[in-house]
Amino acid sequence: MKVLGIDTSGQTASAAIIDGQKLVGEFTQNDKLTHSQTILPMIAELCEKTNTKLQDIDVVACAAGPGSFTGLRIGGATAKGICLGIQKPIVAVPTLDALAYNMFMAGAVVCPIMDARRQQVYTCFYEWQNETLSPLTEHMAESIDHVIEIAQKFERPVVFLGDGVPVHKEKLEKNTNFYFAPAHCALQRASSVAALGLKMAKEGKATKGDLFSLIYLRKSQAEREREERLQKEAGHDI
């Protein structure tokens, strides 16, 4: 089964094609270009370099969140458009699950953290049980201080990865049992999205492109600012 993986949930834009257990090709870019500028040309070049036609893709796996609201919508729209165009199914892969999948069979607790601003991160704790990635908590949007408290309770090594690490590393590195993933597996990779998407597709979790939906753990910044403004205006009226 050929899977096209797409991830625009964070700082990186990434696209990959896997064919069963073979990684056919992967492009990842982490710079200041917006995902709307990079992801479609990246997919087109990936297909060209690997001699793959979109019609050859059996399923599209797309990182569905949590993450950047704008990035998620760009990736989701791209994936849905491709699926509708080639009439193939889509798999919504939770971003945190795919990030944790970078650390295959890690002996430590794995904790991806994505910067959610305002001293908060999107996160979940995982452990590997044989070859199965098992969540130890729910997906959360929490303060970094609370995440550290949870991590300390495991009394085991905890490996952190994700774009929240450099933002909060000063606090994290004060704990001797906290470790950090190296650069090659520290951020989103579409190959992990594709590999996990393949597993999910085999479990019957693929759906039609127009049924794809994103995973939000909290309201967007614009929505929060609007609510705060309305609350202030209401208080002023009183």
Coordinates of N, CA and C in Angstrom, one line a residue, residues 11 66-69 96 111-124 139-148 160-169 171-172 216-221 224 228:
Q11 N 6.2 24.1 12.8 CA 7.2 24.9 12.1 C 7.6 24.2 10.7
P66 N -3.2 18.3 17.4 CA -3.2 19.7 17.5 C -2.0 20.3 16.8
G67 N -2.0 21.7 16.8 CA -0.9 22.4 16.2 C -1.3 23.8 15.8
S68 N -0.5 24.4 14.9 CA -0.8 25.7 14.4 C -2.1 25.7 13.6
F69 N -3.1 26.5 13.9 CA -4.4 26.5 13.3 C -4.2 26.8 11.8
L96 N 0.5 14.6 17.7 CA 1.3 14.2 18.9 C 1.7 12.7 18.8
C111 N 7.6 12.1 25.4 CA 6.7 13.3 25.6 C 6.9 14.3 24.5
P112 N 6.1 14.3 23.4 CA 6.2 15.4 22.5 C 5.5 16.7 23.0
I113 N 6.2 17.8 22.9 CA 5.5 19.1 23.3 C 5.6 20.1 22.1
M114 N 4.5 20.6 21.8 CA 4.4 21.6 20.8 C 4.0 22.9 21.4
D115 N 4.7 24.0 21.0 CA 4.5 25.3 21.6 C 3.1 25.8 21.2
A116 N 2.3 26.1 22.3 CA 1.0 26.6 22.1 C 0.9 28.1 22.6
R117 N 2.1 28.7 22.9 CA 2.2 30.1 23.3 C 1.6 30.2 24.7
R118 N 1.8 31.4 25.2 CA 1.3 31.8 26.6 C 1.7 30.7 27.6
Q119 N 3.0 30.3 27.5 CA 3.6 29.3 28.4 C 2.8 28.0 28.5
Q120 N 2.1 27.7 27.4 CA 1.4 26.4 27.3 C 2.0 25.6 26.1
V121 N 1.8 24.3 26.2 CA 2.2 23.3 25.2 C 1.0 22.3 24.9
Y122 N 1.0 21.8 23.7 CA 0.2 20.7 23.4 C 1.0 19.4 23.7
T123 N 0.5 18.5 24.4 CA 1.4 17.4 24.8 C 0.5 16.1 25.1
C124 N 1.2 15.0 25.2 CA 0.7 13.7 25.6 C 1.9 12.9 26.0
H139 N -4.5 13.7 25.3 CA -3.9 14.8 24.6 C -4.3 16.1 25.4
M140 N -3.3 17.0 25.7 CA -3.6 18.1 26.6 C -3.1 19.4 26.0
A141 N -3.7 20.5 26.4 CA -3.1 21.8 26.2 C -2.9 22.3 27.7
E142 N -1.6 22.3 28.1 CA -1.4 22.6 29.5 C -0.2 23.5 29.7
S143 N 0.0 24.1 30.8 CA 1.2 25.0 31.1 C 2.4 24.1 31.2
I144 N 3.5 24.6 30.8 CA 4.8 23.8 30.8 C 5.1 23.4 32.2
D145 N 4.7 24.2 33.2 CA 5.0 23.8 34.6 C 4.2 22.6 35.0
H146 N 3.0 22.5 34.6 CA 2.1 21.3 34.9 C 2.7 20.1 34.2
V147 N 3.1 20.3 33.0 CA 3.7 19.1 32.2 C 4.9 18.6 32.9
I148 N 5.7 19.5 33.4 CA 6.9 19.1 34.2 C 6.5 18.3 35.4
F160 N 11.9 14.3 25.7 CA 11.1 15.3 25.1 C 11.5 15.6 23.7
L161 N 10.5 15.9 22.9 CA 10.8 16.3 21.5 C 9.7 17.3 21.1
G162 N 9.9 18.0 19.9 CA 8.9 18.9 19.4 C 9.4 20.3 19.5
D163 N 8.7 21.2 18.8 CA 9.1 22.6 18.8 C 8.9 23.4 20.1
G164 N 8.3 22.7 21.1 CA 8.2 23.3 22.4 C 9.5 23.2 23.2
V165 N 10.4 22.3 22.8 CA 11.6 22.0 23.6 C 12.5 23.2 23.6
P166 N 12.9 23.8 22.5 CA 13.8 25.0 22.6 C 13.1 26.2 23.3
V167 N 11.8 26.3 23.3 CA 11.1 27.4 24.0 C 11.2 27.2 25.5
H168 N 11.1 26.0 26.0 CA 11.1 25.7 27.4 C 12.3 24.9 27.9
K169 N 13.3 24.8 27.2 CA 14.4 23.9 27.5 C 15.1 24.4 28.8
K171 N 13.8 25.4 31.5 CA 13.1 24.8 32.7 C 13.3 23.3 32.7
L172 N 13.2 22.7 31.5 CA 13.2 21.2 31.4 C 14.5 20.6 31.8
Y216 N -8.7 19.9 17.5 CA -8.3 21.2 18.2 C -8.4 20.9 19.7
L217 N -7.4 21.3 20.4 CA -7.5 21.1 21.9 C -7.9 22.4 22.6
R218 N -7.9 23.5 21.9 CA -8.4 24.8 22.4 C -8.8 25.7 21.3
K219 N -9.4 26.8 21.6 CA -9.8 27.8 20.6 C -8.6 28.5 20.0
S220 N -8.8 29.0 18.8 CA -7.8 29.8 18.2 C -7.5 31.1 18.9
Q221 N -6.3 31.6 18.6 CA -5.9 32.9 19.3 C -7.0 34.0 18.9
R224 N -10.0 33.5 21.1 CA -9.8 33.8 22.5 C -9.7 35.3 22.7
E228 N -12.1 37.7 25.0 CA -11.6 38.6 26.0 C -12.1 40.0 25.8

